[in-house]
Amino acid sequence: MAPMFTNPDSSNTRLPLQKPAFSFSTNSRASNLLPAAPGMQQQEQQMDGSWDMGDDVSDATHNDNNDSRVYEQDDMMTFDSAHPGNSNTHPEIDAFAVRLDSSRLLQPDDDPNSVEAALSGFDLIDRFQEVSTARLEEIRKYISEDSPVEDQEELAQWQLEHQTWELFGTLSSHRNDGDVKPQEMPKDLAYTSNVRFKEFLLETDGKFREWSLILQWLQKYAPSPTDELEEEPSRYGSGWMYTKESLKSQKRMGGKRLPSLTAGSNLFFADKMEKKNLITELDPDAPSRQQKQLEAEDEEAERNFMRLIWKFIRKGDVQGAHLACVDFGELWRAASLSGGEEAWDPSIDGPRFDIDDDENDLRVKGNRRRELWRRMCYAIARKPGGDIWEKAVYGALCGDVVSVQDVSATWEDNLYAHINSLVEEYYSKYLASFGRVPASAENFPIFNSTVFHSKSSSLSDDSTILPRIIDSLAAAEVLQPESGQALRIIQGALISDRIEDLVGELHRQIKLLKEDRKANISDGIYRIEVTNSQTLRVVVHIILVLQYLKSAFTDDSPQLEQAESLIAAYIEFLFSEGKTKLIPLYAGRLTSDKAIEVMGGILMNVKDETRLELLKLMRMYNIDVEGCLKKTMDLCLEVTEERHTKNSRCMIRLEGLKGDTGLHNPIEEEDELLIRGLEWLMLGGDALKSEVVKKGVVVYKRFFVTGRLSAAKVVYDKINSESIINSPEYTGHTTTLALEFKRIFKEKEDRWALDVYNEFEIFMRALLALESWNERLSKRPERSDRAWRAILDETFKNVHTKVPGVIKTWLDTAIEEAPRSLDTAFLISIRNIYIPELTFAMHDVYVEAGKWLSKQLLANCLELATIVADPDRSVLACFQENGRLEEYVGALADASRSVLGTGATKGSLTIWRVR
């Protein structure tokens, strides 16, 4: 018999030459990795226009861009991690990234509107299905009937994903094909067979072609009936053996009916057993004509056989059903099934090249009155009583929904019932419009799919048919366990062309989770959750392909923000899985501002040694590195602001370290975050050096105001002005700006920030000198020796050189010369906090130096007092602001007594700890 769809010859090619001829072919790179399995057999005949995975070629042939990608995995990535015990989690994530990176999608010289760009998008779908197929194969290696339920479920999920990518490829190819458009019927088709009409309808009617593609997809992935047939063929046909034997026995007994001759029957008690209402003749129509039954065993065999025939029809293999009827001796049924083949007259239509016919055979093949045959099928499908499988067979052949749904237990079977009905009715209406339906057909009823499915009087004018079908399946209670699966929902969104609505729902969930991580996200219109990693991965890669095909989520699309929120969520998932190196690949698909926002948040939390590699990848994918680094620093400041504000104090006491040159105070998490932000800015090169200084001033300010001097010391060690500028010249406590210095800091505000930064570093050097003194003093021997005194003396000179100068003038110039647009209140606050404490610390140094080095050094306490009392300096105001002047006078009195030899100093010198 002729197939449902035929391939046109070269003169009637429907697709542009630049575009591949797609067909449902599992004979591809991906499917060659798959062992033969139920539901994945190749169709003998495929529609031109559906998804073709191509021939088996090395993936390397696609990677014609030699741009040294970071992903060095084998192009044909395998999934050994599917084996239990392998440490790598979600290996498919890496595989999808490799395919995305190696495709032509990211070549910067591609014109996004060119044919080549579209081919790259279709090639990318090919690659994604390749991944799902390879994953499916790997899982099958370790799956058996005894495998845990979780493994069985994972296998089922990957089977669904494999189907989803093929469906996406098929529909994307069709919906991006501009050649499918209405045309006038060519005059040379006026006298040809209906097959030619159907071919023309497929070429020129987008809706009919789309429905036909969906139908073929559903047929392809239906379970194969041949596997079941090979297992136990005896189940499917007995030739009414038991009924025949019963009738023969009746004749031998003189017309008396015997009970069923089944195992356990006892002829002795035959007259006492209930007589059955069995047929009396053996022609095929006897049961329906006589309204009688077969023997129970024959009834069961008939049911099994019709269920087998239904599976052939559901698979789209009418020829297989025909052969099965012949093999089991039901030639009459084989003839009835053959009525679905449209007539073909070789003398008018030409030879058929899609079937094995002799070119010289000019006999008419098929049925010239197929529409009448369909009504016969409908009558059988709707007759009272009868076997539901037989009615489903004829219901599928005529396009009846109800009889097919009676045996449809799955989402796919129910969808098949609807789509098959639409295809049959649409084609029938098309034939009727050209007077190709016999007038006598109107005398017989047929299922009205238009009334059943459409809100208008025409299937072609109603764009809501597929969405309403998908919604009806989702609402069906018996189908909800299956229709609620994420991949089924994605398939439904693709079929009904509502992928944008699905993305909108997932975006809504993301917003809820940002507000409250425990929010209920399952009350939307779709029973799908963005927290499912497979869902997120599949939808994100669908988005990427649609963007490149210019089909959805483009720069001018109102749904772009929603799509980018999903890509951002996937990036966060990658980070949580430790796949940081993959992040720039996906961030590069975001708009510039969104990429900066997302990468800023990611970099803020990167603590390992991948920073330089990440920056390299960001530049490779044309991400604004400078913008991202600035955003990272801003986010670090933002998320720590509240904590630092709460901990700010107006008075801080410095405690020295006890016998250790390191810092005892632990650095808190928010402090590490700020330091990390500055380290990222440091990697931005000359363009961000002024930004480092300005943000460094803010960080220093927070650390000083909150007394986090240990954290401030880390900033001084790692991000000092010397490492920023690379060529400063130090003269005493002042830094002379080099030429490079002036070149980078052009703006007045930037130069002022640099002055403040240097002032903070001068302060840190003073504190480090005090720390060094305290450390040396804490390690004094039981008996003071000359060597220890010599080292202590050198340490004293360092402190005496650095600290008094800070006390005298620290931050004065920066406050006085600040640009008017800048607020210097924070500098005054910091000076008020630390100048008194530095003065007390230096006072104690002089006291200890007088005790261990020379009593004459005690006189420096009085010199220090003159600095404090100088009305032309800001030191006195700092003491008065903090109310510590009386305390200082007491300490000065103790020192004076020591100078006079009438008393001794009290207490120990302390520097770093805040108390």
PDB file of C-alpha atoms in Angstrom, residues 136 344 452 479 520 561 585 629 669 687 769 850:
ATOM      1  CA  LEU A 136      20.283   7.324  27.092  1.00  0.00           C
ATOM      2  CA  TRP A 344      -3.001   6.007  -7.783  1.00  0.00           C
ATOM      3  CA  PHE A 452     -15.414  18.811  18.326  1.00  0.00           C
ATOM      4  CA  LEU A 479      -3.549  11.557  32.701  1.00  0.00           C
ATOM      5  CA  ASN A 520       5.176  27.903  47.102  1.00  0.00           C
ATOM      6  CA  GLU A 561      13.750  39.718  30.418  1.00  0.00           C
ATOM      7  CA  LEU A 585      29.723  30.552  27.828  1.00  0.00           C
ATOM      8  CA  LEU A 629      34.364  43.712  37.966  1.00  0.00           C
ATOM      9  CA  GLU A 669      32.932  36.744  56.259  1.00  0.00           C
ATOM     10  CA  ALA A 687      41.344  50.943  33.281  1.00  0.00           C
ATOM     11  CA  ALA A 769      55.469  49.805  63.520  1.00  0.00           C
ATOM     12  CA  GLY A 850      62.605  54.868  79.083  1.00  0.00           C
TER      13      GLY A 850
END
